[in-house]
PDB file of C-alpha atoms and ligand atoms in Angstrom:
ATOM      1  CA  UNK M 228      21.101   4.411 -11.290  1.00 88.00           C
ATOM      2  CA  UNK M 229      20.037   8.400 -11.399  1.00 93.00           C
ATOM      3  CA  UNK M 230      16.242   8.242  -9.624  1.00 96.00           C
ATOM      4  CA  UNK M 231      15.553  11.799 -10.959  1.00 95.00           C
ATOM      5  CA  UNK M 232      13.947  11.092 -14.081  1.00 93.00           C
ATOM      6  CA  UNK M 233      13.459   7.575 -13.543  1.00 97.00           C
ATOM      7  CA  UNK M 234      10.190   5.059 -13.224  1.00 98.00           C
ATOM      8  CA  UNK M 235       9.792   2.956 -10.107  1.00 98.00           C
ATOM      9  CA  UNK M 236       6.953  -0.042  -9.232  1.00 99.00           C
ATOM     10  CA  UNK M 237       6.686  -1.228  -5.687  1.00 99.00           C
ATOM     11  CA  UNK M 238       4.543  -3.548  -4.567  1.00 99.00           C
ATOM     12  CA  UNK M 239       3.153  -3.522  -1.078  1.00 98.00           C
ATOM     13  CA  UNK M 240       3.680   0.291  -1.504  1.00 98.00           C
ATOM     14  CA  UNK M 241       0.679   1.125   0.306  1.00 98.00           C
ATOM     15  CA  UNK M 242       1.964   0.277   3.735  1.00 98.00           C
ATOM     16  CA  UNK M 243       5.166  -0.560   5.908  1.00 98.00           C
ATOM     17  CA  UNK M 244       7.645  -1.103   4.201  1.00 98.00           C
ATOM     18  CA  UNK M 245       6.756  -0.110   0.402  1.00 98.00           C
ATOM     19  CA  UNK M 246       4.920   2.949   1.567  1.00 98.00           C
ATOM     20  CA  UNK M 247       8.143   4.368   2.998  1.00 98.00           C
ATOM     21  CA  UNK M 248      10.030   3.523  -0.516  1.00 98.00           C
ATOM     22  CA  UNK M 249       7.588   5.319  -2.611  1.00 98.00           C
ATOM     23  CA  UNK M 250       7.916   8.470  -0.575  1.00 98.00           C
ATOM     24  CA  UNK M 251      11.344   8.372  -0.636  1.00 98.00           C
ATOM     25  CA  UNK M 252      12.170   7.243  -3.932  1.00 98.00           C
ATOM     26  CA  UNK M 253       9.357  10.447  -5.230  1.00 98.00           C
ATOM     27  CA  UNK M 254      11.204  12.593  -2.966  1.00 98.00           C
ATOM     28  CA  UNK M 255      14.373  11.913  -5.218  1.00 97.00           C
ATOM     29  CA  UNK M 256      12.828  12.401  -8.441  1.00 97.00           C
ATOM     30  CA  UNK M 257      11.420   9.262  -9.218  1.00 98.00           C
ATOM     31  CA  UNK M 258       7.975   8.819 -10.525  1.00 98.00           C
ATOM     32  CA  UNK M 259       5.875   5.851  -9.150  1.00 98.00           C
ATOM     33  CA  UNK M 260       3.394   3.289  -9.606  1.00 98.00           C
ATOM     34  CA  UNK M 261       2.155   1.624  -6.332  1.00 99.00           C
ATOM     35  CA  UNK M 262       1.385  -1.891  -6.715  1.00 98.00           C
ATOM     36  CA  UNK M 263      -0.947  -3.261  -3.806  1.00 98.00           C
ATOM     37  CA  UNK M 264      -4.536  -4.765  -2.871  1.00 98.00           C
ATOM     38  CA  UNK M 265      -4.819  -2.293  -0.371  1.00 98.00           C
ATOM     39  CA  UNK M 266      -7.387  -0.152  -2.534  1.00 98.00           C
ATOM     40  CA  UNK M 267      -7.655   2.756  -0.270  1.00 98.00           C
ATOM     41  CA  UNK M 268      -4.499   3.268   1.040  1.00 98.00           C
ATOM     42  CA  UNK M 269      -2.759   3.019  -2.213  1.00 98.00           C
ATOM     43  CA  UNK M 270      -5.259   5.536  -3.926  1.00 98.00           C
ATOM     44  CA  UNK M 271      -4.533   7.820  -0.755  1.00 98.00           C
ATOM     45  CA  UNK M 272      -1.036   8.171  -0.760  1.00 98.00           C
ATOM     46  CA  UNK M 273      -0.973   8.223  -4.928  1.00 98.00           C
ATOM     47  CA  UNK M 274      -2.809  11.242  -4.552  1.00 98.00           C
ATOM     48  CA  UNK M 275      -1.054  12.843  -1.632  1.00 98.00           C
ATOM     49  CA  UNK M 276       2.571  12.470  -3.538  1.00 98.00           C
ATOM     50  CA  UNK M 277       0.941  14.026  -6.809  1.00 95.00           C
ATOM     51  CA  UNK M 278       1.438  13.845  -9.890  1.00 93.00           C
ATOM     52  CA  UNK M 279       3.987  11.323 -11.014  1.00 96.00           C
ATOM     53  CA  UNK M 280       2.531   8.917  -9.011  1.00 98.00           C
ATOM     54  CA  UNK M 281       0.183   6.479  -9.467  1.00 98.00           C
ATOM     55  CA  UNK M 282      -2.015   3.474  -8.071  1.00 98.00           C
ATOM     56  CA  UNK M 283      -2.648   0.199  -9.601  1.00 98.00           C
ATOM     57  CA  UNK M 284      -5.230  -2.373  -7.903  1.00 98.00           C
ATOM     58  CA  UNK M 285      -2.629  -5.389  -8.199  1.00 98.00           C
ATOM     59  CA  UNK M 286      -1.879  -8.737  -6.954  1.00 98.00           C
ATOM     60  CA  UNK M 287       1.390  -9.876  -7.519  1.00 98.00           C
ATOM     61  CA  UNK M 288       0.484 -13.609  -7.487  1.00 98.00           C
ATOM     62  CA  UNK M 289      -1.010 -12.416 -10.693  1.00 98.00           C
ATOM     63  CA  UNK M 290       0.264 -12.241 -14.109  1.00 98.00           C
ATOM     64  CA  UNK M 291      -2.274 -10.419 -15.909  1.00 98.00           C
ATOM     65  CA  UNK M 292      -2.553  -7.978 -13.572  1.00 98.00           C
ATOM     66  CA  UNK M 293       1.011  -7.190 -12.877  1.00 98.00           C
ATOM     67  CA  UNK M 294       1.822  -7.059 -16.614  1.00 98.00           C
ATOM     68  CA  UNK M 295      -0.775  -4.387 -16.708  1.00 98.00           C
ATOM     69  CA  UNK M 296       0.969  -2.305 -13.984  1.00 98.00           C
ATOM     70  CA  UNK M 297       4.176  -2.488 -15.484  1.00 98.00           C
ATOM     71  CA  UNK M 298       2.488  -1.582 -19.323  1.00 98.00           C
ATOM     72  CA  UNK M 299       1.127   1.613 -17.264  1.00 98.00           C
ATOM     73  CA  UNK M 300       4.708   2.581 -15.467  1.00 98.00           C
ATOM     74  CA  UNK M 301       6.554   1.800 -18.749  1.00 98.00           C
ATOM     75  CA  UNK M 302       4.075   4.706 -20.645  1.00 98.00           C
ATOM     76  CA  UNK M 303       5.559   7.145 -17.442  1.00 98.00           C
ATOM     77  CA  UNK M 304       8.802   6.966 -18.720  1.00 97.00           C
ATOM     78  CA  UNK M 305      11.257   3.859 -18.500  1.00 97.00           C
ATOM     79  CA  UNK M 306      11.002   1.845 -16.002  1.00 98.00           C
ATOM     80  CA  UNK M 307      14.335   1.477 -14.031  1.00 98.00           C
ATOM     81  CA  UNK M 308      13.620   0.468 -10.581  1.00 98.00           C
ATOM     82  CA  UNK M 309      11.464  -2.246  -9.352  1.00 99.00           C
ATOM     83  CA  UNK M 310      10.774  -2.929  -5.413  1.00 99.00           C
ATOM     84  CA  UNK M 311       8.899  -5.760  -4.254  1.00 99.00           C
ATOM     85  CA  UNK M 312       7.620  -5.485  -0.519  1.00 98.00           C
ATOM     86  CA  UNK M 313       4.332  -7.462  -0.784  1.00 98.00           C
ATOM     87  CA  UNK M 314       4.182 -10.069   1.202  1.00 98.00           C
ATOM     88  CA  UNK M 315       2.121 -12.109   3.826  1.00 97.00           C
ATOM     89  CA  UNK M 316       3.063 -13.900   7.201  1.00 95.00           C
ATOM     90  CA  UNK M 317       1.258 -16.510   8.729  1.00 93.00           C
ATOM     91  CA  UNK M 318       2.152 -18.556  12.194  1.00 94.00           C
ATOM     92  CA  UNK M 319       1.858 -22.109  12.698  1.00 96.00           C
ATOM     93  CA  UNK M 320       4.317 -24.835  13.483  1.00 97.00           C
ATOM     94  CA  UNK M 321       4.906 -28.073  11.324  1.00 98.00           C
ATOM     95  CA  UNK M 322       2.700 -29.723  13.096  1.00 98.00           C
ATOM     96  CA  UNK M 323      -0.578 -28.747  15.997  1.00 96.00           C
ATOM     97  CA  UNK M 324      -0.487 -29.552  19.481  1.00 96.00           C
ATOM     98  CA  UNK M 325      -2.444 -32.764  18.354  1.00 97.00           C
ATOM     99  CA  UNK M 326      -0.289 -33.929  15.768  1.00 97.00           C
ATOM    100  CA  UNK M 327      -2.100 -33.067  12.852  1.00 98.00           C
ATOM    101  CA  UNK M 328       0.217 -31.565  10.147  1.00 98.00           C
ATOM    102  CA  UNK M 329       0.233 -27.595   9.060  1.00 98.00           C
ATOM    103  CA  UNK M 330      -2.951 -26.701   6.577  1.00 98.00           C
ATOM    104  CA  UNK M 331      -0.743 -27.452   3.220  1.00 98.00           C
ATOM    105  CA  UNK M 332      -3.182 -24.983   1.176  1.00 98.00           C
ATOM    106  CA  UNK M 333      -1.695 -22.182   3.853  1.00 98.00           C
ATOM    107  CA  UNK M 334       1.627 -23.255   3.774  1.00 98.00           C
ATOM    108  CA  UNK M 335       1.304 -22.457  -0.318  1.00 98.00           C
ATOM    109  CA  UNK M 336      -0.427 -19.562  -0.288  1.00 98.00           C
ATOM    110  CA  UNK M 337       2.275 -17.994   2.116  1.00 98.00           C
ATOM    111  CA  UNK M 338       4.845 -19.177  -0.780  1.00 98.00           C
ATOM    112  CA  UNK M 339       2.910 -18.371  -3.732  1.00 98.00           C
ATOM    113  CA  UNK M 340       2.355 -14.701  -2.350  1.00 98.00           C
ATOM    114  CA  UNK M 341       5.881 -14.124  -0.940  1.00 98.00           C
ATOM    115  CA  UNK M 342       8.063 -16.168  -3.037  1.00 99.00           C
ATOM    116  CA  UNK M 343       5.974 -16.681  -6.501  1.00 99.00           C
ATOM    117  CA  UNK M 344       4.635 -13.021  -6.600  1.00 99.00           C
ATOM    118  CA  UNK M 345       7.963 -11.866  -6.363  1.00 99.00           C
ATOM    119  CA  UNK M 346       9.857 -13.717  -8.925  1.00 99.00           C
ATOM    120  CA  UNK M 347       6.354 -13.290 -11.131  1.00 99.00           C
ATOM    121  CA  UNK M 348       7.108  -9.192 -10.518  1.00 99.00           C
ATOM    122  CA  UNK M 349      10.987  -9.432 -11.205  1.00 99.00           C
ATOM    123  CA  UNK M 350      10.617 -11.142 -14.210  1.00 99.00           C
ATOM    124  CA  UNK M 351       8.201  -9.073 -15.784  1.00 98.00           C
ATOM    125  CA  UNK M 352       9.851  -5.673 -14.661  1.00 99.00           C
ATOM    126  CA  UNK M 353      13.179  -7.036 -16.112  1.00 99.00           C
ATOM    127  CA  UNK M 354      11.510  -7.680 -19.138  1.00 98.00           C
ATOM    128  CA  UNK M 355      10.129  -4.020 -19.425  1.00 98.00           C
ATOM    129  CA  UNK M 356      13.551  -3.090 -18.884  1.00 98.00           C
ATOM    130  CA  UNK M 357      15.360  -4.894 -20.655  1.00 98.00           C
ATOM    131  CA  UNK M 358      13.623  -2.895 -23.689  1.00 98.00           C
ATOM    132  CA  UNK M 359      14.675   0.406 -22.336  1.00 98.00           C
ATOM    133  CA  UNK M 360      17.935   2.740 -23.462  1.00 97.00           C
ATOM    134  CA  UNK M 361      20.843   1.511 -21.305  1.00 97.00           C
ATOM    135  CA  UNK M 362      22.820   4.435 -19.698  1.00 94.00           C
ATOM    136  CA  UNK M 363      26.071   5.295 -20.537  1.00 92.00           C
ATOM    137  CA  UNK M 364      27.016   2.309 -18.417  1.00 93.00           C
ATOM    138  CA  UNK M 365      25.514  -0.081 -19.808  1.00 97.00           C
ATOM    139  CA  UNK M 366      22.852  -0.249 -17.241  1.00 98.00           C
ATOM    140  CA  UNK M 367      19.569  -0.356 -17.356  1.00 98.00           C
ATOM    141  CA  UNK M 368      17.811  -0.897 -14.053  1.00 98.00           C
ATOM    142  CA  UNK M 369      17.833  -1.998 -10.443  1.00 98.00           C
ATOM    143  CA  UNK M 370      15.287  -4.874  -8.767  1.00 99.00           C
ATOM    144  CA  UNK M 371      15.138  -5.097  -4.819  1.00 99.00           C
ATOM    145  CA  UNK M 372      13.228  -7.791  -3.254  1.00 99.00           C
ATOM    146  CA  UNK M 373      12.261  -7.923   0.514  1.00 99.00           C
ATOM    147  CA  UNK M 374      13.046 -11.740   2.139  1.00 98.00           C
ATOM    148  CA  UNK M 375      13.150 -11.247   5.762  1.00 98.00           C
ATOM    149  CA  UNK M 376      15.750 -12.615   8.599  1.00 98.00           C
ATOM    150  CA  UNK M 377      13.577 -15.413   8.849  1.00 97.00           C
ATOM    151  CA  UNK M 378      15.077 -16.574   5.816  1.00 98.00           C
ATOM    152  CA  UNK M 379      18.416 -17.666   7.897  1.00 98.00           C
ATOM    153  CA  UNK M 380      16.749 -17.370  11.489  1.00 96.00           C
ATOM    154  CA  UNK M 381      13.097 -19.058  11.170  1.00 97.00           C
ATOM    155  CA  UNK M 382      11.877 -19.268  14.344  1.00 95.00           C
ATOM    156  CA  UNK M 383       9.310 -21.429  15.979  1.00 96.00           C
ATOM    157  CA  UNK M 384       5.715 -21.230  13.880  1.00 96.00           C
ATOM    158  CA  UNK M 385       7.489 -19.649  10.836  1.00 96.00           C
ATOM    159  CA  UNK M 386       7.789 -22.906   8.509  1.00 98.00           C
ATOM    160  CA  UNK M 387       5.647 -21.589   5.497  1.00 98.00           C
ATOM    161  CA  UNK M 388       7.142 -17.339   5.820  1.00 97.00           C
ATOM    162  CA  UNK M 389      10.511 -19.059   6.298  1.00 98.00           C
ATOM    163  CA  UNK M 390      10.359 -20.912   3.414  1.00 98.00           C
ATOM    164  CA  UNK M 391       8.961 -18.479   0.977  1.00 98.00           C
ATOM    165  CA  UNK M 392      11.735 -15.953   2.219  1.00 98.00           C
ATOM    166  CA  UNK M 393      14.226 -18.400   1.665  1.00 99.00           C
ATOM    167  CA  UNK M 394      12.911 -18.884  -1.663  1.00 99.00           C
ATOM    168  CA  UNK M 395      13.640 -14.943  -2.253  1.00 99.00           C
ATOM    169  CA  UNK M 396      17.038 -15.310  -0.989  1.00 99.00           C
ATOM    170  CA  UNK M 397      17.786 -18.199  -2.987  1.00 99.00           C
ATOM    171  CA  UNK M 398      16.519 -16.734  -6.164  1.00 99.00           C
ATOM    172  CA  UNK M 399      18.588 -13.644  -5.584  1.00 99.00           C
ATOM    173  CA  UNK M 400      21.994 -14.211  -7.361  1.00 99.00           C
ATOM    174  CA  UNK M 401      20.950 -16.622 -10.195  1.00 99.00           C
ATOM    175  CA  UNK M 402      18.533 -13.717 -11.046  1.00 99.00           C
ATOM    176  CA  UNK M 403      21.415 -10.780 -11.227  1.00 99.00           C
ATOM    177  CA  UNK M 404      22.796 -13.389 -13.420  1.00 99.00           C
ATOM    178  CA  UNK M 405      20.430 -14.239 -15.851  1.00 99.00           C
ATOM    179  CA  UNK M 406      20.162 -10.490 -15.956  1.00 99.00           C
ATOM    180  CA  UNK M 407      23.298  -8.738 -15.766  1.00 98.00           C
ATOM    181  CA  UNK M 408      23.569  -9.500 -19.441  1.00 98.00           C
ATOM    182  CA  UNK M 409      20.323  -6.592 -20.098  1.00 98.00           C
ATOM    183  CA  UNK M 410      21.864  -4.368 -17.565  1.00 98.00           C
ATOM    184  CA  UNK M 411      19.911  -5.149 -14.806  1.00 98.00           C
ATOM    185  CA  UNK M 412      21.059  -5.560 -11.266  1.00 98.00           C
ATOM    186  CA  UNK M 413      19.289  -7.553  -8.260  1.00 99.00           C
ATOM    187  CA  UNK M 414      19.701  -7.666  -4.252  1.00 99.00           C
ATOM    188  CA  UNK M 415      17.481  -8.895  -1.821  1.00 99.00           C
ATOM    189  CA  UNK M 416      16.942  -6.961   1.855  1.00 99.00           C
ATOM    190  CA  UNK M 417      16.428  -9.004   4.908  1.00 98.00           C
ATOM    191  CA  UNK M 418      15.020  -6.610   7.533  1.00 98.00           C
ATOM    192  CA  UNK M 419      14.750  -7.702  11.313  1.00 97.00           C
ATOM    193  CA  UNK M 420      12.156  -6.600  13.228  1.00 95.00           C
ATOM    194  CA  UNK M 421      10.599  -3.305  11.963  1.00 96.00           C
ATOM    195  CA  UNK M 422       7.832  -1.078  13.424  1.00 95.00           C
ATOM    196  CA  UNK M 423       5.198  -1.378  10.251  1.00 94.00           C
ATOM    197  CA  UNK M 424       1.468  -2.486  10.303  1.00 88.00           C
ATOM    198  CA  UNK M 425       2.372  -6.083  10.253  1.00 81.00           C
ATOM    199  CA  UNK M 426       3.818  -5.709  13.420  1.00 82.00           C
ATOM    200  CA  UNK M 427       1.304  -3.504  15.366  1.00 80.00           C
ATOM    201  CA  UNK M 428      -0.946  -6.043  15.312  1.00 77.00           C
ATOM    202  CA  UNK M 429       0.768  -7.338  18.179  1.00 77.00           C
ATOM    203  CA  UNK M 430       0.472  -6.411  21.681  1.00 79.00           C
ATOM    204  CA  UNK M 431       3.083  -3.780  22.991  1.00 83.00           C
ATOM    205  CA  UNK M 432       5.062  -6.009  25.405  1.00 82.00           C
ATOM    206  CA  UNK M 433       5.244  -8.532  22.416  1.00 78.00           C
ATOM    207  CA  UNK M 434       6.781  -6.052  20.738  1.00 80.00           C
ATOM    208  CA  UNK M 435       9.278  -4.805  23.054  1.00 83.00           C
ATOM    209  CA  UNK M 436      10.176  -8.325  23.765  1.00 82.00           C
ATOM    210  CA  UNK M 437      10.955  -8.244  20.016  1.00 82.00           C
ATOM    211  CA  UNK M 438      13.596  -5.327  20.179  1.00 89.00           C
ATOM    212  CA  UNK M 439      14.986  -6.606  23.178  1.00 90.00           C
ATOM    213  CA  UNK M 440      17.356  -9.056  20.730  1.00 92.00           C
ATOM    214  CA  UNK M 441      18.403  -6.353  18.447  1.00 97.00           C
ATOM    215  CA  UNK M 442      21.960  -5.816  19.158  1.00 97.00           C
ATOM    216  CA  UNK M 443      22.006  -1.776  18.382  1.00 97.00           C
ATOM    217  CA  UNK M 444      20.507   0.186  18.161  1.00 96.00           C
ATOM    218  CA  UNK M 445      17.848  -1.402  20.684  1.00 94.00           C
ATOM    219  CA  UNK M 446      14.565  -0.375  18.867  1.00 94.00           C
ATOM    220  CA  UNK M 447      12.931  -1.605  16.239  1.00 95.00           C
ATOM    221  CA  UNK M 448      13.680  -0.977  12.715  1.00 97.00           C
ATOM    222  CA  UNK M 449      11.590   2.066  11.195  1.00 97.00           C
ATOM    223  CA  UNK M 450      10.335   1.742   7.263  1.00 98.00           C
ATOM    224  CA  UNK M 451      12.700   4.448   6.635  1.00 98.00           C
ATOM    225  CA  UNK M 452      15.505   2.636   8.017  1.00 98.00           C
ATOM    226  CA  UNK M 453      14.833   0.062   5.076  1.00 98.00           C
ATOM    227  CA  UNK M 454      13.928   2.697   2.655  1.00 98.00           C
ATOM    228  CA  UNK M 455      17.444   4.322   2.905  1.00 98.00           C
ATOM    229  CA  UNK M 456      18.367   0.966   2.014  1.00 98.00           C
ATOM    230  CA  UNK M 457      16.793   0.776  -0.835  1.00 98.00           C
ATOM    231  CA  UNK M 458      17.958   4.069  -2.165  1.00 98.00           C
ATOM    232  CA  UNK M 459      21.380   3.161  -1.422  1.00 98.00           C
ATOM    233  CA  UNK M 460      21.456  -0.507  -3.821  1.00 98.00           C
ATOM    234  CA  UNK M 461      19.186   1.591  -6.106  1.00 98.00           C
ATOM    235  CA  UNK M 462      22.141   4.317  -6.313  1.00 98.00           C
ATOM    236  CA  UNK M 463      25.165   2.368  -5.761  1.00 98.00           C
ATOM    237  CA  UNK M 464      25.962   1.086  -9.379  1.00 97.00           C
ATOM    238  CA  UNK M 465      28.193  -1.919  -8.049  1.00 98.00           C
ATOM    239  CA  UNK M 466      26.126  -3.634  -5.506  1.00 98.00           C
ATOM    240  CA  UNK M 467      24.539  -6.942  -7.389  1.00 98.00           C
ATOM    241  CA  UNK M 468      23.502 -10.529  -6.321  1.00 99.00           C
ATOM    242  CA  UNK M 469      23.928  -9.776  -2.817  1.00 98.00           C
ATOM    243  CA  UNK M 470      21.456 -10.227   0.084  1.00 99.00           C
ATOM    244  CA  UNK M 471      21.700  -7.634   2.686  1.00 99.00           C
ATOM    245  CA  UNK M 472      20.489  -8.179   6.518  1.00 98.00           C
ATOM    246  CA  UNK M 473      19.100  -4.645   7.980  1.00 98.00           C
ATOM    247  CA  UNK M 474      18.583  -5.711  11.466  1.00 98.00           C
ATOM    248  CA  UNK M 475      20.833  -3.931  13.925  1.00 98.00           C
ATOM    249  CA  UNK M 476      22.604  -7.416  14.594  1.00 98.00           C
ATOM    250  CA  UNK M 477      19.478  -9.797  15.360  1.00 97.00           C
ATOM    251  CA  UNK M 478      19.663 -12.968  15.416  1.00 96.00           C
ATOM    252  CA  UNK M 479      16.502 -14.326  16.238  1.00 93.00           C
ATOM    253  CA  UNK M 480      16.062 -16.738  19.166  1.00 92.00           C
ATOM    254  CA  UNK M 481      14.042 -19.932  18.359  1.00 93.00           C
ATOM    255  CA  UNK M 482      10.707 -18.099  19.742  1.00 88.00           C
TER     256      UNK M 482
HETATM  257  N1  LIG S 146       7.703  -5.665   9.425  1.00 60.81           N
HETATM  258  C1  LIG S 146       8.676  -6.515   9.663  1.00 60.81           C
HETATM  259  O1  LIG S 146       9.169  -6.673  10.803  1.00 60.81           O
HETATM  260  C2  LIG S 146       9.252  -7.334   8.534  1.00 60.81           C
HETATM  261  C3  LIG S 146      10.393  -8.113   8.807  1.00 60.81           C
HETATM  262  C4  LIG S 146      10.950  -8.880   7.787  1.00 60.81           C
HETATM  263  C5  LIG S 146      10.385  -8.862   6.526  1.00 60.81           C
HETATM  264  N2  LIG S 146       9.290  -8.109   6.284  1.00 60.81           N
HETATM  265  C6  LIG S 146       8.737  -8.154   4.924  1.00 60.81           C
HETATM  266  O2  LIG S 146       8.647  -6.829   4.431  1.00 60.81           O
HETATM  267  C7  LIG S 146       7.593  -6.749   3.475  1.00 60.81           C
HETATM  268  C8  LIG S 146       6.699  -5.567   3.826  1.00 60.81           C
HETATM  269  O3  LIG S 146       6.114  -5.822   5.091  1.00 60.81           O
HETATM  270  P1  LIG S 146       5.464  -4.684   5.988  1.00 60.81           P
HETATM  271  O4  LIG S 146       5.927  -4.930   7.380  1.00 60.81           O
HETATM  272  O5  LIG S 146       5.656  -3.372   5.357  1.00 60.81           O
HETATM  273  O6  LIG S 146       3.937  -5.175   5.934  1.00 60.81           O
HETATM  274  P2  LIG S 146       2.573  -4.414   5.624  1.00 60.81           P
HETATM  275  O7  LIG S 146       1.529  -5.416   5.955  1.00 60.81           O
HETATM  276  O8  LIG S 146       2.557  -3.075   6.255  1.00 60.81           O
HETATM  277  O9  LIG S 146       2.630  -4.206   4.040  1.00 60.81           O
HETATM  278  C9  LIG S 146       2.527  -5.274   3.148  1.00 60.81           C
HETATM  279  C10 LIG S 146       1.706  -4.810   1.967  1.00 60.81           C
HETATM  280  O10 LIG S 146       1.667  -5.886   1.008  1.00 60.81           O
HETATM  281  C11 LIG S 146       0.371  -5.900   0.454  1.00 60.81           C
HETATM  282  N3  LIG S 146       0.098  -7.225  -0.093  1.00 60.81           N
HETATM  283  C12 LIG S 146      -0.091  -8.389   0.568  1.00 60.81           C
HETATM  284  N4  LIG S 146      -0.364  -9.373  -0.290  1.00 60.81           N
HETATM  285  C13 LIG S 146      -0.360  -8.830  -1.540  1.00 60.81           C
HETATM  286  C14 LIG S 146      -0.570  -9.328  -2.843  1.00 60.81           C
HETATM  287  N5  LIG S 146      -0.865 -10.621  -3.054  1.00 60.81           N
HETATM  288  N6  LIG S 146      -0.472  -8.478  -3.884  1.00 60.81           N
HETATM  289  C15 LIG S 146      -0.186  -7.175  -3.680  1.00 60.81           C
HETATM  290  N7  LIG S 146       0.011  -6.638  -2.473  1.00 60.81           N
HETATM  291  C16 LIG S 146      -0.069  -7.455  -1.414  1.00 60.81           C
HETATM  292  C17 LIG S 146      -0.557  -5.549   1.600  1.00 60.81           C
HETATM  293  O11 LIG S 146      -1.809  -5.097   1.119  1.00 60.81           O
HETATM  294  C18 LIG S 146       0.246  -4.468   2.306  1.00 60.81           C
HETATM  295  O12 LIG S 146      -0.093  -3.186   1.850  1.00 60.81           O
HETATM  296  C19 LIG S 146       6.881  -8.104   3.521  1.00 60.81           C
HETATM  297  O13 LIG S 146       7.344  -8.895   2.431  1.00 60.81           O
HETATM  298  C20 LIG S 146       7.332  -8.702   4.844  1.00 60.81           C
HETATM  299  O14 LIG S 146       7.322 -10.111   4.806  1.00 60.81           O
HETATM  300  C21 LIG S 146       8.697  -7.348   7.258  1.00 60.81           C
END
C-alpha cells in the first residue's frame, strides 16, 4: 500500500506508541486523523504536523463516535490505513492477598477498551474501505492492531491486559479473512517492553529491571522501533493474518 496520497486513523495517536505512527506515517505522505481522549495532546501534535492532519476527540469503546472519525478521514481522501494503539493496562492478580476475587467491572473495562475498541475500530475502518477504489492489485487497505507480549507471556497481575490482548491476537487472522475478500489486509504487533508514557510511570530501576530480559538489543523498545513496524506491514503488500512480536527476544518472566 503507497502511503503518499493515502488516509490513515490511529487511535491512541496522541502518545507512545500511536504518536510515533502518525509522525511517521505524515512523514511518508500520508494524511492523518488522530483518534484519542487525550484532548490536548492530540490537538497539539495535529497542529504541529499541519495540514493533512487532524484531531478527533474519540473513544474507541464507542461506536458513534468512532464512526464519526472515520466519516471525517474518509472526506480527506480514502481511507487506506487504520492503526489501533489505544489501549489501557491495569495490575491486579486473580485474586487479593485476602482472597477476595479481582474487581470484575475492571477486569471488563480493561477488555472492552483493549479488545472491544479495537475490533469496534477495525470493523468500521474496513467498512469505509471496503467502499474505496481498489488499486491495481486489488487492494484496498491495511489494519494494524497493537496486542502486546502479554498476550503469550502474561505475567503475574496481568489477568484482565492479558486477556484483552489475547483477544486481539485471536481476532487477528479470522479478521484478514473475513476481509481479504474487500482487499483489506490485517496483522497484529506484539511489542515487549517499550519506553512510552505508560511505562514512565514507573520508577527507573523498575524499568531497567524491565530491559534486563530483553535478549538484544538490551534497552527498551523506542515508539519508533514499533512505528517502523508499522510502515513496513503497511508497505509490504504480502504480509496478512500474521501477529508479529517486536521485542528484541523477551520472554517475560512470571513477574
Ligand atoms: N509501552 C509498552 O511497553 C507496551 C507494551 C506492549 C503493548 N503496548 C500497547 O501499545 C499500545 C500503546 O501504548 P503506549 O505505551 O503508547 O501507551 P500510552 O499510554 O502512551 O498511549 C495510549 C493512548 O491511548 C489512549 N487511550 C486510552 N484509552 C482510550 C480510549 N478508550 N479511546 C481512545 N484513546 C484511548 C490514551 O489517551 C493514550 O493517548 C497500548 O495498546 C498498549 O497496551 C504497550
Amino acid at each position: 500500500m503507497d502511503l503518499n496520497g493515502a488516509v490513515a486513523i490511529v487511535t491512541g495517536g496522541a502518545s507512545g506508541l500511536g504518536e510515533a505512527t502518525v509522525r511517521r506515517l505524515v512523514g511518508r505522505g500520508a494524511s492523518a486523523v488522530i483518534l484519542d481522549m487525550q484532548v490536548d495532546k492530540g490537538e497539539i501534535l495535529a497542529k504541529e504536523l499541519g495540514d493533512g492532519v487532524a484531531f478527533a476527540q474519540t473513544d474507541v469503546t464507542s461506536p458513534e463516535q468512532v464512526q464519526v472519525a472515520i466519516d471525517q478521514a474518509s472526506s480527506m481522501g480514502p481511507l487506506r490505513v487504520a492503526v489501533n494503539c489505544a489501549g489501557i493496562g491495569w495490575a491486579s492478580r486473580t485474586i487479593n492477598k485476602d482472597g477476595s476475587p479481582h474487581d470484575l467491572d475492571i477486569y471488563k473495562k480493561v477488555i472492552e477498551v483493549n479488545a472491544v475498541g479495537t475490533f469496534n475500530v477495525l470493523s468500521r475502518a474496513a467498512g469505509a474501505m471496503s467502499k474505496t477504489e481498489p488499486d491495481a492489485d486489488g487492494a484496498r487497505g491495511v489494519i494494524v492492531n497493537t496486542a502486546s507480549v502479554a498476550a503469550f507471556d502474561g505475567q503475574i497481575g496481568q489477568i484482565a491486559y492479558a486477556t484483552s490482548k489475547a483477544a486481539v491476537v485471536g481476532l487477528t487472522l479470522p479478521a484478514a479473512r473475513d476481509l481479504a475478500p474487500v482487499g483489506v489486509r490485517v496483522c497484529t504487533i506484539c511489542p515487549g517492553v517499550m519506553d512510552t508514557p505508560m511505562l514512565a510511570l514507573l520508577p527507573e530501576d523498575q524499568r531497567n529491571a524491565l530491559a534486563k530480559d530483553v535478549m538484544f538489543p538490551k534497552r527498551l523498545g523506542t515508539p519508533d522501533d514499533f512505528a517502523a513496524l508499522v510502515e513496513a506491514i503497511v508497505t509490504n503488500p504480502y504480509l496478512n493474518g500474521e501477529t508479529i512480536r517486536l521485542d528484541g527476544g523477551l520472554r517475560m518472566p512470571p513477574k
